[in-house]
Amino acid sequence: MNRQPRTLLTLLLIGAIVGTGYFIWRDLRAPLPGAPHSSRTTDVAPSRGGRLVSTLRSEPRSFNRLASANAVTELYSLLAQAKLVRINRATQELEPWLAEKWETSADGRAFTLTLRDGLTWSDGTPFSAEDVAFTFRAAYDPKAGIVLGPTLQVDGHPLAATVIDGRTVRVEFPASFGPGLRLLDNLPILPRHKLEGALAAGTFAQAWNAATPPSDLVGMGPFQLARYEPGQRLVFTRNPHYWRSAPDGTRLPYLDELVLEIVPDQNAELLRLQSGDADVMQSTVRAEDLASIRPLESQGKLQLLELGVSADPDVFFFNLRAPYWAKDPRRGWVTTRQWRQAISHAVDREALAESVYLGTAVPVWGPVSPGNREWFSPNVPRYPYSLETAAKLLASIGLENRDADEWLEDMSGTEARFTMLTYRGNLVLEREAAFLRDELNKVGIAVDVVALEANALVDRLVRGDFEAIFFQYLTSDLDPALSKDFWLSSGPAHIWNMSQDTPGTPWEAKIDELTRQQAAALDPAERRRLFAEMQRVFGENVPALYFVAPRLYAAASARVVNLTPAILRPQLLWAADTIAVKP
Amino acid sequence: MLTFCLRRILMAALLVLAVASGALVLTRLAPGDGIEEGHLLDPVARAAERARLGLDRPLAEQYVAWLAGAVRLDFGESVLYSRPVTHMVGERAVNTAILAVAALALATLLGIPLGVYTGTHASGIGAALARGASTLLLSIPPLVGALVLVLVAARTGWFPAGGMTSVGGSATWAAWVADVLSHLPVPALSLSLPLAATLERLQSQALAEAAREPFVDASRARGVPPRQVLARHAWPASLGPVLAVYGLMIGSLFSGSFVVEVITAWPGLGRLMFDALRARDLYLVAGTAAAGAACLAAGTLAADVVHARLDPRVRERHRP
């Protein structure tokens, strides 16, 4: 090649690169496609029609809510099935749902529920009280492999459902239970005519799996599954037999179609929303993403919704099973209350909220965050940031710096060191764990942070094979009586020392007693008093440490109207029947 | 050549069996039990979920049952999705193959000509730019590259930012093809740009070395025009290292890229394997691993055959 064509080729190449770069730069600065220019639309009256696209982080494992506690299955159930009563995720109040009203017996243990008249399943089959009785039978059938069974019991005993007539069911509790019918928010009513055969054949847990044709899935929710394209999306269409109407008489749901696009990566999920390919994000917005959403909010393209303080603060706890430490030289101090209190004093919660959550978190002192407005007690013991107090408490259990290094030692020379397990891949948790390690280093405590895959960590937790864990424990209901498995020493979610035969400490015995009284009490004021006392005893003994609770944010396209955000999952789609989009 | 191919096919079958068996056993022995719900701590509920996932059965029993089916190409049923593994792997393999073909074509069309250009131009701005771009693309992790492309697609609206088809579906076969093609640029570029850079670097080095071979000098001395020297002598001789890597590229592309498929929401084998691993879905893990190993073996075999066709020295080596 002679010199002239080569120079020409080079110039053309440079021109092409510069030109492409210019067009990318120009388009990156241009308004987002798909996201319409408009003002905030939450005050626009909802109307019928349209399609809403939401992201979904993972595939459904099953469409059988009783057999799977998977979050996607739960979301499917919220969209396509219905319960007798519902907890309004925004107000936390119990609402009539398939049951339009109920009467409570004098002792508060029996409820006679009247079902709405004229209800039909999505396939047109009439709904009756027999379907309710069938669902209760399936939920408690020992052969059915029901994962929700234990959560639907009171003191280890099932509820009894008796059909009075076609529209009336009597539900009896085995013991007095403060939350009453709130327990039934967990129980979608299933069609007897579709699933009775599977229950009889002992294959109920396998029924309605991910391979089931959508036409076989029948429910009474606002939507019905029309299409499941594995790896891509779930497409829901309006259930023509849905019973609910808006206050102005418009038949619900407003939407013609609801699409859940499977987007496994959270960064890609955010980009889909920003580009207008999605209207709603399943995930809440991370603190570091707020900066990229706020400009779009001010331009009227997106809605950024502050939901409130999360009810699920991250939790840090030591293994308090005595046998685990029996042969460990640290046994003299690692399970003491002073050790945990010292750690609580050594962590600067404000700095943690600033550095990890960029200021979008609030300090917390116990398992109940201010986000749980009904049950939060502000009067729990607090451990303000003080390295001096932490050092004094550590000295009181014999931990001092006895050599030239930076770590504390006990009388036998054993270093104040422990291993903290946390979730791998959860960047916020990993950053928080690193922050805690650095904070504890300041008082001479060495922390080895080990990140594990989520189910490997839970496996270690369940087997009691850990020194300390820092993770997130999700709350499904804000009423403490529905979290008895956490509070009771015999509970499987009593994470620091699970499933004890008898309470290992006097304070756990005290909390057990208070928990039982609180769950059995019917008077709301008495229940609040007892729970405040539970939180106080918990706070004095700090079996688990809580540092901050993040403020939750959700984002949606400006074309979405009539959203009812809540702090519990799924924060926006829990009330999908009343969501609408601008025409 | 036939004996060579038969021997390689037999080795490939053994490789597939070994990889699938290893994947199944290691997945079963890995810590954790595949129960996704971290809050599901109740022992009764966990036992029910473990039974549903088939994790309560002894490993030996599961392996023998799987092996008996695998020799008949029946890889069992996914406990996660309650569907035959063969069908699921087949569906996802088609999606991955579409992406792999597009990525391979792009990588080849970009990488090989650029490699020939830089291999025959030791100096000049064009060659320097191409080498610089290759170095840049090679140093960008696939995760970052895919995210940047998704960002560009999302912000500019030039292409769909993810997925394989549009929400509304397609009425006709032609519309479906057009829809898939419109979704291809982002994942295909994410995969192909680093591969194109690899090919460019390899081709460039190999061609520069081949140009110094005595038989190339001899052909020049015989008065063969430079273009013919390049096309008929130097370039075929330079293909050895390129094709060796090409075979591995085919294998890795057709077995699915987990990172790119997750970021761009492409429903391929890589994502399926990731989900299967997380859920400890043994048969699905084994099935996807077998598919990956088969693709790798087929890719290297194809590359070897092509190499033999193009380079007479290789044919000589395999002649009985």
Short mmCIF file of N, CA and C in Angstrom, two decimals, chain A residues 64 143 168-169 174 291 349 352 393 441 559:
data_model
loop_
_atom_site.label_atom_id
_atom_site.label_comp_id
_atom_site.label_asym_id
_atom_site.label_seq_id
_atom_site.Cartn_x
_atom_site.Cartn_y
_atom_site.Cartn_z
N ASN A 64 -47.13 -22.63 43.71
CA ASN A 64 -47.88 -23.15 44.84
C ASN A 64 -47.38 -22.47 46.11
N LYS A 143 -48.73 -34.93 54.96
CA LYS A 143 -48.14 -35.59 53.79
C LYS A 143 -47.92 -34.60 52.63
N THR A 168 -70.46 -19.38 54.70
CA THR A 168 -70.03 -19.12 56.08
C THR A 168 -69.03 -20.18 56.55
N VAL A 169 -67.96 -19.69 57.14
CA VAL A 169 -66.92 -20.58 57.66
C VAL A 169 -66.61 -20.16 59.08
N PRO A 174 -56.64 -22.67 68.47
CA PRO A 174 -56.45 -23.60 69.59
C PRO A 174 -56.20 -22.89 70.91
N ALA A 291 -28.59 9.27 43.61
CA ALA A 291 -28.07 10.44 42.88
C ALA A 291 -28.41 10.38 41.40
N ARG A 349 -22.77 4.53 65.20
CA ARG A 349 -23.90 4.28 64.30
C ARG A 349 -24.11 5.41 63.30
N LEU A 352 -21.68 5.02 60.59
CA LEU A 352 -22.07 3.87 59.75
C LEU A 352 -23.16 4.29 58.76
N LEU A 393 -15.80 -1.70 79.86
CA LEU A 393 -16.57 -2.95 79.89
C LEU A 393 -15.68 -4.14 79.52
N ASN A 441 -11.65 -2.77 65.66
CA ASN A 441 -10.19 -2.70 65.72
C ASN A 441 -9.74 -1.55 66.62
N ARG A 559 -45.37 7.62 34.49
CA ARG A 559 -46.67 7.26 33.89
C ARG A 559 -47.50 6.36 34.80
#
